[in-house]
C-alpha cells in the first residue's frame, strides 16, 4: 500500500467523523457547498487565468515574451527543465501517455507556426497557472458559501438522532473522497514536471505497484483533466499570439484571399517588421504568421531624433492598406493582374527599386543618425561640434530626407486604391545637433530645452517686461516729461512751463539772466 493510499484513507475517515458530529442535514449542506465551489473552480479556471494574462506583470511571469534564453518565466523554467525529449520519458510510459501525449495532440492540431518545444512549455505554464487560479477560485467560493451555510445551519436543531449521525458519516465520507479526487486532479497538472524532485516522488507513489486506491484515482483524474480541463487548440493559438505580440492568426479553413491579392497582403504586412514573419504556405496556399521570428518595427525607437511621428504614420498606412486588402467586401472589382503590379512595387526583382528596400534603407539611416547623435553628445569642443553637425549629422539627415521622398514616390501608385499617402514632408523634424544635451524641460518630449516663455502669447519667445503702458511690448524709459510723449527731459526749473531748464535767476530783475553779484555801486559791478 502506498503512503498516498494511507493519506486518502485518513482523509475520508476524518471527514466521516466530522459528519458524525454534524449530522445528516449539516453534512448535506456542507457537501453541496463543497461541490458548488469545486465546479466553479473547475470551469472558470481557464477563463480567469487567460484574463489575468492581460496584466503585463502576470503575463511575463507565466508565459514570458518568447525570449527563452534570457528572461525568467514559468514557461522558460519548464522549457529548460524538460528539454527536447520530455526529460527522457519513453512514449510507452504511463506519464507520457497520460500527461504529455494529450498536450502534444492539441499543439499538433494547431495551425500556428511556432517552435513545438517552446510552444509546449508555454502551454504547460498556462495549464499550471490555470490550476493555481482554480485553487484560488475554490477557496474564495468556499469562503463565501461558508457564510451562507452558517446562516442556514443556525436554523437546524442541535439534537441529532443516531440515524442522522450515521447518514452524516456517509455523506461526509463521500465528501472526503471527492476532496481526495480534487487534490489528485490538481496534481495531474503538475505531475509531468518530473524534473522537480518532489513531483517525481509523488508521481512514483501514484504509479507504485503496491498502490491500492490512488492508482485508480490518478487514472480517473487524468481522464477528467484531458477530457474537460485542458485548454483547446484555439486557446493554444491565443497563447502564442499573446507571447508574440498579439497577432491574430487566421484559420486557414476560412482563408478568403488568394493569388496576388494574398501575396500583396503578406508583403504589405511584412513592411511593418524587421524580418518576414508573414508568408504563404506553398502547399495550402494559406497565410502563415511565424511568431517565433517576428520582430516588429516600433516608432518610439526613433523618438530621440524626432522621427517617431513619421515612422508611426508609415506603419499606420501599411496596416490600413493590409486591412483593406483583407476585407473581401472591398476591391472586389480589381483584377488579379493589378494586385500583381502592386506586389512588384513592394518586392521587385531589382531590390534597389522596391518599397521594401526604401523602408530598409530608411531604418538603416535612422539607426546611423541616432548613433551619430549619441556620439555627438560627447563632444565639448565648439569647433568639433560645428564640424560634426556639418559633416556628419547634416549628411545623415539628408540621407533620411531623400529616402522619405523616395518612399513617397514609390507609394504613389497605391493612393488610388488605398487612400492618400501621409504628408511625411510636413512632419519632418528639425535636424538634431551635437554637443552636450540639456535636460528636457520642454514638456513635449522633443528633448530640446527652451527658456521659460514669459511673452504671454505662447510663442516661446521671451521679451523684457512691458513698461510702455501701451501694450506694445516695447520698453521705454520712464516718462518724466509730463506731457505723455514718452520722452524724458530734465526737470523743468524755468518756472514758465516751457520744459526748458535755465540756471537759477540771480539777476533780481526776473529776466532769468544771471549776472555776477553786485559788489560796488549798488548797480553794475
Short mmCIF file of C-alpha atoms in Angstrom, two decimals:
data_model
loop_
_atom_site.label_atom_id
_atom_site.label_comp_id
_atom_site.label_asym_id
_atom_site.label_seq_id
_atom_site.Cartn_x
_atom_site.Cartn_y
_atom_site.Cartn_z
CA UNK A 1 0.00 0.00 0.00
CA UNK A 2 1.30 3.43 -0.96
CA UNK A 3 1.57 6.20 1.59
CA UNK A 4 -0.80 8.15 -0.66
CA UNK A 5 -3.34 5.35 -0.10
CA UNK A 6 -2.89 5.82 3.65
CA UNK A 7 -3.38 9.57 3.24
CA UNK A 8 -6.59 9.07 1.26
CA UNK A 9 -7.98 6.67 3.88
CA UNK A 10 -7.11 9.09 6.67
CA UNK A 11 -8.79 11.97 4.83
CA UNK A 12 -12.09 10.22 4.16
CA UNK A 13 -12.26 8.75 7.69
CA UNK A 14 -11.60 12.16 9.20
CA UNK A 15 -14.34 13.71 7.05
CA UNK A 16 -16.67 10.89 8.08
CA UNK A 17 -16.06 11.55 11.78
CA UNK A 18 -16.77 15.23 11.24
CA UNK A 19 -20.02 14.14 9.59
CA UNK A 20 -20.98 12.22 12.72
CA UNK A 21 -20.69 15.44 14.70
CA UNK A 22 -22.57 17.46 12.10
CA UNK A 23 -25.44 15.13 11.44
CA UNK A 24 -27.14 14.48 8.12
CA UNK A 25 -28.58 17.92 7.37
CA UNK A 26 -25.43 19.92 8.07
CA UNK A 27 -23.30 17.33 6.26
CA UNK A 28 -25.52 17.55 3.17
CA UNK A 29 -25.32 21.33 3.31
CA UNK A 30 -21.52 21.21 3.58
CA UNK A 31 -21.29 18.71 0.72
CA UNK A 32 -23.45 20.93 -1.52
CA UNK A 33 -21.33 23.99 -0.83
CA UNK A 34 -18.15 21.98 -1.45
CA UNK A 35 -19.37 20.61 -4.79
CA UNK A 36 -20.57 24.02 -5.99
CA UNK A 37 -17.21 25.59 -5.11
CA UNK A 38 -15.39 22.77 -6.89
CA UNK A 39 -17.46 23.11 -10.07
CA UNK A 40 -16.96 26.88 -10.16
CA UNK A 41 -13.22 26.42 -9.80
CA UNK A 42 -13.06 23.70 -12.45
CA UNK A 43 -14.99 25.51 -15.17
CA UNK A 44 -13.81 29.08 -14.52
CA UNK A 45 -10.11 28.48 -14.00
CA UNK A 46 -9.05 28.72 -17.68
CA UNK A 47 -11.21 31.78 -18.27
CA UNK A 48 -9.85 33.60 -15.22
CA UNK A 49 -6.26 32.57 -16.00
CA UNK A 50 -6.49 33.94 -19.56
CA UNK A 51 -7.98 37.18 -18.25
CA UNK A 52 -5.08 37.57 -15.81
CA UNK A 53 -2.62 37.32 -18.72
CA UNK A 54 -3.88 40.75 -19.76
CA UNK A 55 -1.78 42.13 -16.88
CA UNK A 56 1.77 42.54 -18.18
CA UNK A 57 3.49 41.52 -14.95
CA UNK A 58 1.50 38.27 -14.73
CA UNK A 59 1.89 37.56 -18.43
CA UNK A 60 5.67 37.97 -18.22
CA UNK A 61 5.81 35.71 -15.17
CA UNK A 62 3.68 32.93 -16.67
CA UNK A 63 4.38 32.76 -20.43
CA UNK A 64 7.03 35.48 -20.90
CA UNK A 65 7.62 37.11 -24.29
CA UNK A 66 9.38 34.32 -26.15
CA UNK A 67 12.93 35.19 -25.01
CA UNK A 68 13.64 31.69 -23.69
CA UNK A 69 17.36 32.27 -23.31
CA UNK A 70 17.29 35.40 -21.18
CA UNK A 71 14.08 36.04 -19.27
CA UNK A 72 12.56 34.22 -16.29
CA UNK A 73 9.05 32.85 -16.59
CA UNK A 74 7.22 29.63 -15.79
CA UNK A 75 7.41 28.77 -19.48
CA UNK A 76 11.17 29.28 -19.52
CA UNK A 77 11.58 27.22 -16.34
CA UNK A 78 9.60 24.33 -17.88
CA UNK A 79 11.41 24.68 -21.22
CA UNK A 80 14.81 24.32 -19.59
CA UNK A 81 13.64 21.60 -17.20
CA UNK A 82 12.01 19.30 -19.74
CA UNK A 83 14.39 19.84 -22.64
CA UNK A 84 13.80 18.48 -26.11
CA UNK A 85 12.86 14.90 -25.14
CA UNK A 86 10.49 15.40 -22.20
CA UNK A 87 13.28 14.54 -19.79
CA UNK A 88 13.89 11.18 -21.48
CA UNK A 89 10.43 9.75 -20.78
CA UNK A 90 9.67 6.86 -23.19
CA UNK A 91 6.48 7.11 -25.23
CA UNK A 92 5.01 3.93 -23.75
CA UNK A 93 5.38 5.21 -20.19
CA UNK A 94 2.27 5.99 -18.14
CA UNK A 95 3.31 9.62 -17.65
CA UNK A 96 3.91 10.21 -21.35
CA UNK A 97 0.62 8.64 -22.40
CA UNK A 98 -1.47 10.45 -19.80
CA UNK A 99 0.36 13.77 -19.34
CA UNK A 100 2.32 14.64 -22.50
CA UNK A 101 0.54 12.84 -25.34
CA UNK A 102 -2.80 14.73 -24.96
CA UNK A 103 -0.91 18.03 -24.83
CA UNK A 104 1.14 17.13 -27.92
CA UNK A 105 -2.07 16.22 -29.76
CA UNK A 106 -3.61 19.63 -29.04
CA UNK A 107 -0.46 21.52 -30.07
CA UNK A 108 -0.06 19.38 -33.19
CA UNK A 109 -3.60 20.23 -34.32
CA UNK A 110 -2.84 23.96 -34.22
CA UNK A 111 -2.12 25.89 -37.42
CA UNK A 112 0.21 28.29 -35.59
CA UNK A 113 3.81 28.24 -36.80
CA UNK A 114 5.88 28.12 -33.63
CA UNK A 115 8.70 26.04 -32.19
CA UNK A 116 6.87 22.96 -30.81
CA UNK A 117 9.13 22.51 -27.77
CA UNK A 118 8.80 26.16 -26.77
CA UNK A 119 5.08 26.04 -27.55
CA UNK A 120 4.67 23.05 -25.25
CA UNK A 121 6.46 24.94 -22.46
CA UNK A 122 4.11 27.90 -22.89
CA UNK A 123 1.07 25.59 -22.90
CA UNK A 124 2.17 23.74 -19.76
CA UNK A 125 2.99 27.02 -17.98
CA UNK A 126 -0.52 28.26 -18.68
CA UNK A 127 -2.00 24.93 -17.51
CA UNK A 128 -0.12 25.22 -14.20
CA UNK A 129 -1.23 28.81 -13.77
CA UNK A 130 -4.82 27.87 -14.60
CA UNK A 131 -4.74 25.10 -11.95
CA UNK A 132 -3.50 27.59 -9.37
CA UNK A 133 -6.26 30.01 -10.37
CA UNK A 134 -8.74 27.16 -9.91
CA UNK A 135 -7.47 26.56 -6.38
CA UNK A 136 -7.87 30.27 -5.63
CA UNK A 137 -11.41 30.34 -7.05
CA UNK A 138 -12.33 27.30 -4.95
CA UNK A 139 -11.24 28.90 -1.67
CA UNK A 140 -12.92 32.21 -2.46
CA UNK A 141 -16.19 30.48 -3.39
CA UNK A 142 -15.93 28.16 -0.38
CA UNK A 143 -15.47 31.11 1.96
CA UNK A 144 -18.49 32.96 0.56
CA UNK A 145 -20.68 29.85 0.69
CA UNK A 146 -19.47 29.15 4.22
CA UNK A 147 -21.11 32.39 5.28
CA UNK A 148 -24.37 31.32 3.64
CA UNK A 149 -24.28 27.81 5.12
CA UNK A 150 -23.50 29.21 8.58
CA UNK A 151 -26.70 31.23 8.44
CA UNK A 152 -28.71 28.22 7.25
CA UNK A 153 -27.17 25.95 9.92
CA UNK A 154 -28.33 28.31 12.64
CA UNK A 155 -31.89 27.21 11.85
CA UNK A 156 -31.07 23.49 12.12
CA UNK A 157 -31.67 21.88 15.50
CA UNK A 158 -28.71 20.69 17.54
CA UNK A 159 -30.23 17.36 18.61
CA UNK A 160 -29.24 14.56 16.24
CA UNK A 161 -30.51 11.02 16.18
CA UNK A 162 -28.28 8.00 15.65
CA UNK A 163 -29.63 7.67 12.13
CA UNK A 164 -28.80 11.31 11.40
CA UNK A 165 -25.25 10.82 12.65
CA UNK A 166 -24.76 7.66 10.61
CA UNK A 167 -26.07 9.38 7.49
CA UNK A 168 -23.85 12.36 8.26
CA UNK A 169 -20.87 9.97 8.40
CA UNK A 170 -21.76 8.57 4.99
CA UNK A 171 -22.27 11.98 3.36
CA UNK A 172 -19.04 13.38 4.75
CA UNK A 173 -17.22 10.20 3.81
CA UNK A 174 -18.26 10.86 0.19
CA UNK A 175 -17.12 14.47 0.57
CA UNK A 176 -13.70 13.22 1.69
CA UNK A 177 -13.47 11.01 -1.39
CA UNK A 178 -14.38 13.93 -3.67
CA UNK A 179 -11.77 16.09 -1.90
CA UNK A 180 -9.10 13.40 -2.48
CA UNK A 181 -10.07 13.29 -6.17
CA UNK A 182 -9.91 17.09 -6.42
CA UNK A 183 -6.41 17.19 -4.92
CA UNK A 184 -5.31 14.45 -7.33
CA UNK A 185 -6.83 16.38 -10.24
CA UNK A 186 -4.78 19.45 -9.33
CA UNK A 187 -1.65 17.31 -9.16
CA UNK A 188 -2.23 15.97 -12.68
CA UNK A 189 -1.48 19.48 -13.92
CA UNK A 190 1.93 19.38 -12.19
CA UNK A 191 2.88 15.69 -12.18
CA UNK A 192 4.52 15.70 -15.60
CA UNK A 193 7.24 18.04 -14.38
CA UNK A 194 9.34 15.09 -13.28
CA UNK A 195 12.49 17.24 -13.27
CA UNK A 196 11.22 18.69 -9.96
CA UNK A 197 12.30 16.14 -7.30
CA UNK A 198 9.16 16.48 -5.16
CA UNK A 199 6.82 15.99 -8.10
CA UNK A 200 8.80 12.98 -9.26
CA UNK A 201 8.49 11.25 -5.88
CA UNK A 202 4.73 11.77 -5.71
CA UNK A 203 4.41 10.55 -9.29
CA UNK A 204 6.22 7.34 -8.38
CA UNK A 205 3.87 6.78 -5.42
CA UNK A 206 0.80 7.10 -7.64
CA UNK A 207 2.24 4.55 -10.05
CA UNK A 208 3.66 2.30 -7.33
CA UNK A 209 2.97 -1.38 -7.83
CA UNK A 210 1.60 -1.71 -4.28
CA UNK A 211 -0.87 1.15 -4.73
CA UNK A 212 -4.45 0.15 -3.98
CA UNK A 213 -6.67 3.24 -4.33
CA UNK A 214 -4.50 6.07 -5.58
CA UNK A 215 -3.57 4.47 -8.91
CA UNK A 216 -7.23 4.23 -9.94
CA UNK A 217 -7.89 7.72 -8.59
CA UNK A 218 -4.93 9.02 -10.60
CA UNK A 219 -6.12 7.45 -13.85
CA UNK A 220 -9.62 8.85 -13.31
CA UNK A 221 -8.26 12.33 -12.59
CA UNK A 222 -6.23 12.27 -15.82
CA UNK A 223 -9.31 11.18 -17.77
CA UNK A 224 -11.26 14.17 -16.42
CA UNK A 225 -8.33 16.57 -16.93
CA UNK A 226 -7.68 15.52 -20.52
CA UNK A 227 -11.36 15.45 -21.45
CA UNK A 228 -12.68 18.59 -19.75
CA UNK A 229 -9.88 20.75 -18.37
CA UNK A 230 -7.07 21.03 -20.93
CA UNK A 231 -7.05 24.30 -22.93
CA UNK A 232 -8.07 23.58 -26.53
CA UNK A 233 -6.25 24.31 -29.80
CA UNK A 234 -7.79 27.77 -30.12
CA UNK A 235 -6.57 28.63 -26.64
CA UNK A 236 -3.08 27.50 -27.62
CA UNK A 237 -3.20 29.81 -30.65
CA UNK A 238 -4.22 32.73 -28.44
CA UNK A 239 -1.37 31.95 -26.02
CA UNK A 240 1.18 32.08 -28.83
CA UNK A 241 -0.41 35.33 -30.01
CA UNK A 242 -0.02 36.79 -26.51
CA UNK A 243 3.65 35.81 -26.42
CA UNK A 244 4.46 37.05 -29.92
CA UNK A 245 2.70 40.40 -29.68
CA UNK A 246 -0.98 39.69 -30.26
CA UNK A 247 -1.04 38.98 -33.99
CA UNK A 248 -4.32 37.33 -34.87
CA UNK A 249 -3.69 34.01 -36.59
CA UNK A 250 -6.37 33.34 -39.21
CA UNK A 251 -7.96 29.94 -39.56
CA UNK A 252 -6.68 28.53 -42.86
CA UNK A 253 -10.02 26.86 -43.49
CA UNK A 254 -11.66 30.28 -43.67
CA UNK A 255 -8.95 31.93 -45.82
CA UNK A 256 -10.69 34.09 -48.42
CA UNK A 257 -7.72 35.70 -50.13
CA UNK A 258 -5.88 34.02 -52.97
CA UNK A 259 -3.39 34.68 -55.72
CA UNK A 260 -1.62 38.01 -55.93
CA UNK A 261 -4.08 39.64 -53.55
CA UNK A 262 -2.94 37.24 -50.83
CA UNK A 263 0.70 37.83 -51.78
CA UNK A 264 0.19 41.60 -51.53
CA UNK A 265 -1.45 41.20 -48.11
CA UNK A 266 1.60 39.26 -46.87
CA UNK A 267 4.11 41.68 -48.42
CA UNK A 268 2.43 44.78 -47.00
CA UNK A 269 2.22 43.22 -43.53
CA UNK A 270 5.92 42.36 -43.65
CA UNK A 271 6.75 46.04 -44.22
CA UNK A 272 5.96 46.63 -40.54
CA UNK A 273 8.56 44.07 -39.41
CA UNK A 274 12.35 44.00 -39.48
CA UNK A 275 12.08 40.48 -40.87
CA UNK A 276 9.39 38.49 -42.71
CA UNK A 277 7.15 36.62 -40.23
CA UNK A 278 4.25 36.50 -42.71
CA UNK A 279 4.35 34.06 -45.63
CA UNK A 280 2.13 31.97 -47.90
CA UNK A 281 2.28 28.23 -47.31
CA UNK A 282 3.28 26.67 -50.65
CA UNK A 283 1.11 23.60 -50.06
CA UNK A 284 -2.08 25.00 -48.55
CA UNK A 285 -1.79 28.43 -50.25
CA UNK A 286 -2.83 30.00 -46.94
CA UNK A 287 -1.22 32.81 -44.97
CA UNK A 288 1.11 31.83 -42.14
CA UNK A 289 2.46 34.01 -39.32
CA UNK A 290 5.66 32.81 -37.62
CA UNK A 291 5.54 34.47 -34.22
CA UNK A 292 8.82 32.84 -33.27
CA UNK A 293 10.81 35.19 -35.51
CA UNK A 294 8.53 38.25 -35.58
CA UNK A 295 10.36 41.49 -34.79
CA UNK A 296 8.03 44.46 -35.23
CA UNK A 297 9.22 47.97 -36.11
CA UNK A 298 8.48 50.30 -33.18
CA UNK A 299 8.05 54.02 -33.92
CA UNK A 300 9.15 55.08 -30.43
CA UNK A 301 12.63 53.69 -31.15
CA UNK A 302 13.25 56.83 -33.22
CA UNK A 303 11.84 59.36 -30.78
CA UNK A 304 15.23 60.66 -29.63
CA UNK A 305 15.83 62.23 -33.07
CA UNK A 306 12.19 63.25 -33.61
CA UNK A 307 11.27 60.73 -36.33
CA UNK A 308 8.77 58.71 -34.27
CA UNK A 309 5.81 60.57 -35.79
CA UNK A 310 6.90 59.87 -39.36
CA UNK A 311 7.58 56.21 -38.62
CA UNK A 312 4.19 55.80 -36.96
CA UNK A 313 2.48 57.37 -39.98
CA UNK A 314 4.26 54.90 -42.29
CA UNK A 315 3.34 51.92 -40.10
CA UNK A 316 -0.29 53.06 -39.84
CA UNK A 317 -0.61 53.41 -43.62
CA UNK A 318 0.81 49.92 -44.14
CA UNK A 319 -1.64 48.48 -41.60
CA UNK A 320 -4.52 50.38 -43.20
CA UNK A 321 -3.57 49.03 -46.62
CA UNK A 322 -3.34 45.45 -45.36
CA UNK A 323 -6.74 45.82 -43.71
CA UNK A 324 -8.35 46.96 -46.96
CA UNK A 325 -6.76 44.07 -48.86
CA UNK A 326 -8.01 41.59 -46.24
CA UNK A 327 -11.57 42.92 -46.43
CA UNK A 328 -13.06 40.90 -49.29
CA UNK A 329 -16.04 43.26 -49.46
CA UNK A 330 -13.66 45.87 -50.87
CA UNK A 331 -11.74 45.99 -54.15
CA UNK A 332 -13.77 43.06 -55.47
CA UNK A 333 -13.65 44.50 -58.99
CA UNK A 334 -9.85 44.82 -59.06
CA UNK A 335 -8.17 42.32 -61.40
CA UNK A 336 -5.52 39.97 -60.03
CA UNK A 337 -3.03 41.44 -62.50
CA UNK A 338 -3.36 44.83 -60.82
CA UNK A 339 -2.51 43.28 -57.46
CA UNK A 340 0.46 41.64 -59.19
CA UNK A 341 1.67 45.08 -60.33
CA UNK A 342 1.49 46.39 -56.78
CA UNK A 343 3.27 43.28 -55.47
CA UNK A 344 6.06 44.05 -57.90
CA UNK A 345 6.36 47.54 -56.45
CA UNK A 346 6.68 46.21 -52.91
CA UNK A 347 9.16 43.47 -53.78
CA UNK A 348 10.64 43.66 -57.26
CA UNK A 349 13.42 41.58 -58.72
CA UNK A 350 15.57 44.70 -58.73
CA UNK A 351 15.63 45.27 -54.96
CA UNK A 352 17.10 48.74 -55.35
CA UNK A 353 13.76 49.97 -56.67
CA UNK A 354 11.35 48.27 -54.24
CA UNK A 355 9.31 49.76 -51.41
CA UNK A 356 10.80 47.13 -49.09
CA UNK A 357 14.28 48.39 -49.97
CA UNK A 358 13.27 52.00 -49.27
CA UNK A 359 11.95 51.11 -45.80
CA UNK A 360 15.04 49.04 -45.05
CA UNK A 361 17.24 51.98 -46.10
CA UNK A 362 15.20 54.40 -44.00
CA UNK A 363 15.58 52.26 -40.88
CA UNK A 364 19.31 51.86 -41.57
CA UNK A 365 19.84 55.61 -41.99
CA UNK A 366 17.78 56.34 -38.86
CA UNK A 367 19.89 53.94 -36.81
CA UNK A 368 23.08 55.61 -38.07
CA UNK A 369 21.58 59.04 -37.31
CA UNK A 370 20.75 58.02 -33.74
CA UNK A 371 24.22 56.52 -33.22
CA UNK A 372 25.93 59.67 -34.52
CA UNK A 373 23.65 61.89 -32.46
CA UNK A 374 24.59 59.96 -29.33
CA UNK A 375 28.27 60.14 -30.25
CA UNK A 376 27.99 63.90 -30.87
CA UNK A 377 26.61 64.40 -27.36
CA UNK A 378 30.06 63.55 -26.02
CA UNK A 379 31.75 66.44 -27.85
CA UNK A 380 32.61 69.60 -25.94
CA UNK A 381 34.95 71.47 -28.26
CA UNK A 382 32.93 74.12 -30.20
CA UNK A 383 34.92 73.61 -33.39
CA UNK A 384 34.45 69.84 -33.33
CA UNK A 385 30.75 70.26 -32.58
CA UNK A 386 30.38 72.51 -35.64
CA UNK A 387 32.26 70.04 -37.82
CA UNK A 388 30.15 67.12 -36.52
CA UNK A 389 26.92 68.98 -37.25
CA UNK A 390 28.09 70.00 -40.72
CA UNK A 391 29.86 66.86 -41.90
CA UNK A 392 28.03 64.05 -40.08
CA UNK A 393 24.55 64.88 -38.80
CA UNK A 394 23.63 67.04 -41.80
CA UNK A 395 24.64 64.22 -44.14
CA UNK A 396 22.62 61.67 -42.12
CA UNK A 397 19.61 63.99 -42.13
CA UNK A 398 19.87 64.44 -45.92
CA UNK A 399 20.02 60.68 -46.48
CA UNK A 400 16.88 60.21 -44.39
CA UNK A 401 15.08 63.04 -46.17
CA UNK A 402 15.99 61.69 -49.62
CA UNK A 403 14.83 58.18 -48.65
CA UNK A 404 11.48 59.52 -47.39
CA UNK A 405 11.00 61.36 -50.71
CA UNK A 406 11.83 58.09 -52.48
CA UNK A 407 9.28 56.20 -50.36
CA UNK A 408 6.56 58.76 -51.10
CA UNK A 409 7.21 58.40 -54.84
CA UNK A 410 7.13 54.61 -54.76
CA UNK A 411 3.87 54.51 -52.81
CA UNK A 412 2.12 56.92 -55.20
CA UNK A 413 0.50 54.10 -57.27
CA UNK A 414 -1.20 52.81 -54.12
CA UNK A 415 -3.12 56.02 -53.44
CA UNK A 416 -5.91 55.30 -55.92
CA UNK A 417 -6.93 52.11 -54.11
CA UNK A 418 -5.79 52.73 -50.56
CA UNK A 419 -6.03 56.45 -49.92
CA UNK A 420 -3.58 59.34 -49.94
CA UNK A 421 -0.14 58.62 -48.55
CA UNK A 422 0.75 60.58 -45.38
CA UNK A 423 2.28 64.03 -45.87
CA UNK A 424 5.64 63.00 -44.47
CA UNK A 425 7.44 66.10 -45.72
CA UNK A 426 5.39 68.39 -43.47
CA UNK A 427 6.20 66.15 -40.49
CA UNK A 428 9.97 66.32 -40.96
CA UNK A 429 11.56 67.35 -37.65
CA UNK A 430 14.45 69.77 -37.43
CA UNK A 431 17.91 68.28 -37.57
CA UNK A 432 19.31 67.43 -34.15
CA UNK A 433 22.61 68.99 -33.10
CA UNK A 434 25.75 67.65 -31.49
CA UNK A 435 27.15 68.82 -28.18
CA UNK A 436 26.20 68.38 -24.53
CA UNK A 437 22.45 67.98 -24.11
CA UNK A 438 20.39 69.97 -21.65
CA UNK A 439 17.68 68.28 -19.56
CA UNK A 440 14.38 68.11 -21.43
CA UNK A 441 12.22 70.83 -19.91
CA UNK A 442 10.12 71.40 -22.99
CA UNK A 443 7.32 69.11 -21.88
CA UNK A 444 6.76 67.92 -25.43
CA UNK A 445 9.22 65.06 -25.33
CA UNK A 446 11.32 66.62 -28.07
CA UNK A 447 14.43 66.63 -25.95
CA UNK A 448 15.01 70.29 -26.75
CA UNK A 449 15.08 72.73 -23.88
CA UNK A 450 13.82 76.28 -24.37
CA UNK A 451 13.88 79.14 -21.90
CA UNK A 452 10.67 79.76 -19.98
CA UNK A 453 8.07 81.57 -22.09
CA UNK A 454 7.44 84.96 -20.48
CA UNK A 455 5.89 86.58 -23.50
CA UNK A 456 2.33 85.62 -22.54
CA UNK A 457 1.44 84.80 -26.13
CA UNK A 458 2.65 81.21 -26.12
CA UNK A 459 5.22 81.99 -28.80
CA UNK A 460 8.04 80.67 -26.68
CA UNK A 461 9.94 83.94 -27.13
CA UNK A 462 10.76 85.91 -24.01
CA UNK A 463 10.71 89.73 -24.06
CA UNK A 464 11.54 92.14 -21.29
CA UNK A 465 8.62 93.32 -19.17
CA UNK A 466 6.42 95.86 -21.00
CA UNK A 467 6.78 99.20 -19.24
CA UNK A 468 5.48 101.35 -22.04
CA UNK A 469 1.86 101.25 -20.87
CA UNK A 470 0.57 100.84 -24.42
CA UNK A 471 0.82 97.06 -24.64
CA UNK A 472 3.30 97.28 -27.48
CA UNK A 473 5.80 95.12 -25.69
CA UNK A 474 8.45 97.83 -26.17
CA UNK A 475 10.04 99.22 -23.07
CA UNK A 476 10.88 102.95 -22.87
CA UNK A 477 12.47 104.85 -20.04
CA UNK A 478 10.05 106.33 -17.52
CA UNK A 479 8.21 109.36 -18.90
CA UNK A 480 9.42 112.35 -16.93
CA UNK A 481 8.35 114.99 -19.42
CA UNK A 482 4.88 115.49 -18.01
CA UNK A 483 3.33 115.68 -21.47
CA UNK A 484 2.83 111.92 -22.06
CA UNK A 485 5.15 111.96 -25.02
CA UNK A 486 7.21 109.16 -23.60
CA UNK A 487 10.35 111.27 -23.88
CA UNK A 488 12.13 112.04 -20.68
CA UNK A 489 13.55 115.60 -20.22
CA UNK A 490 15.37 117.03 -17.27
CA UNK A 491 13.15 118.55 -14.56
CA UNK A 492 11.62 121.91 -15.55
CA UNK A 493 13.19 124.56 -13.37
CA UNK A 494 12.30 127.52 -15.56
CA UNK A 495 9.00 128.36 -13.77
CA UNK A 496 7.44 129.20 -17.13
CA UNK A 497 6.30 125.66 -18.00
CA UNK A 498 8.40 125.64 -21.11
CA UNK A 499 10.09 122.48 -20.10
CA UNK A 500 13.45 124.14 -20.56
CA UNK A 501 15.65 124.44 -17.54
CA UNK A 502 17.79 127.55 -17.03
CA UNK A 503 20.16 128.27 -14.23
CA UNK A 504 18.64 129.91 -11.19
CA UNK A 505 17.82 133.61 -11.76
CA UNK A 506 20.24 135.63 -9.68
CA UNK A 507 19.78 138.92 -11.52
CA UNK A 508 16.96 140.11 -9.26
CA UNK A 509 15.06 141.51 -12.20
CA UNK A 510 13.19 138.42 -13.18
CA UNK A 511 14.88 138.32 -16.53
CA UNK A 512 16.10 134.85 -15.94
CA UNK A 513 19.61 136.01 -16.73
CA UNK A 514 22.16 135.64 -14.03
CA UNK A 515 24.78 138.36 -13.51
CA UNK A 516 27.57 138.20 -11.09
CA UNK A 517 26.78 139.64 -7.64
CA UNK A 518 26.83 143.46 -7.41
CA UNK A 519 29.93 144.37 -5.43
CA UNK A 520 30.31 148.08 -5.97
CA UNK A 521 27.89 150.92 -6.59
CA UNK A 522 24.62 149.03 -5.95
CA UNK A 523 24.03 148.61 -9.64
CA UNK A 524 26.62 147.47 -12.05
CA UNK A 525 29.61 145.58 -10.83
#
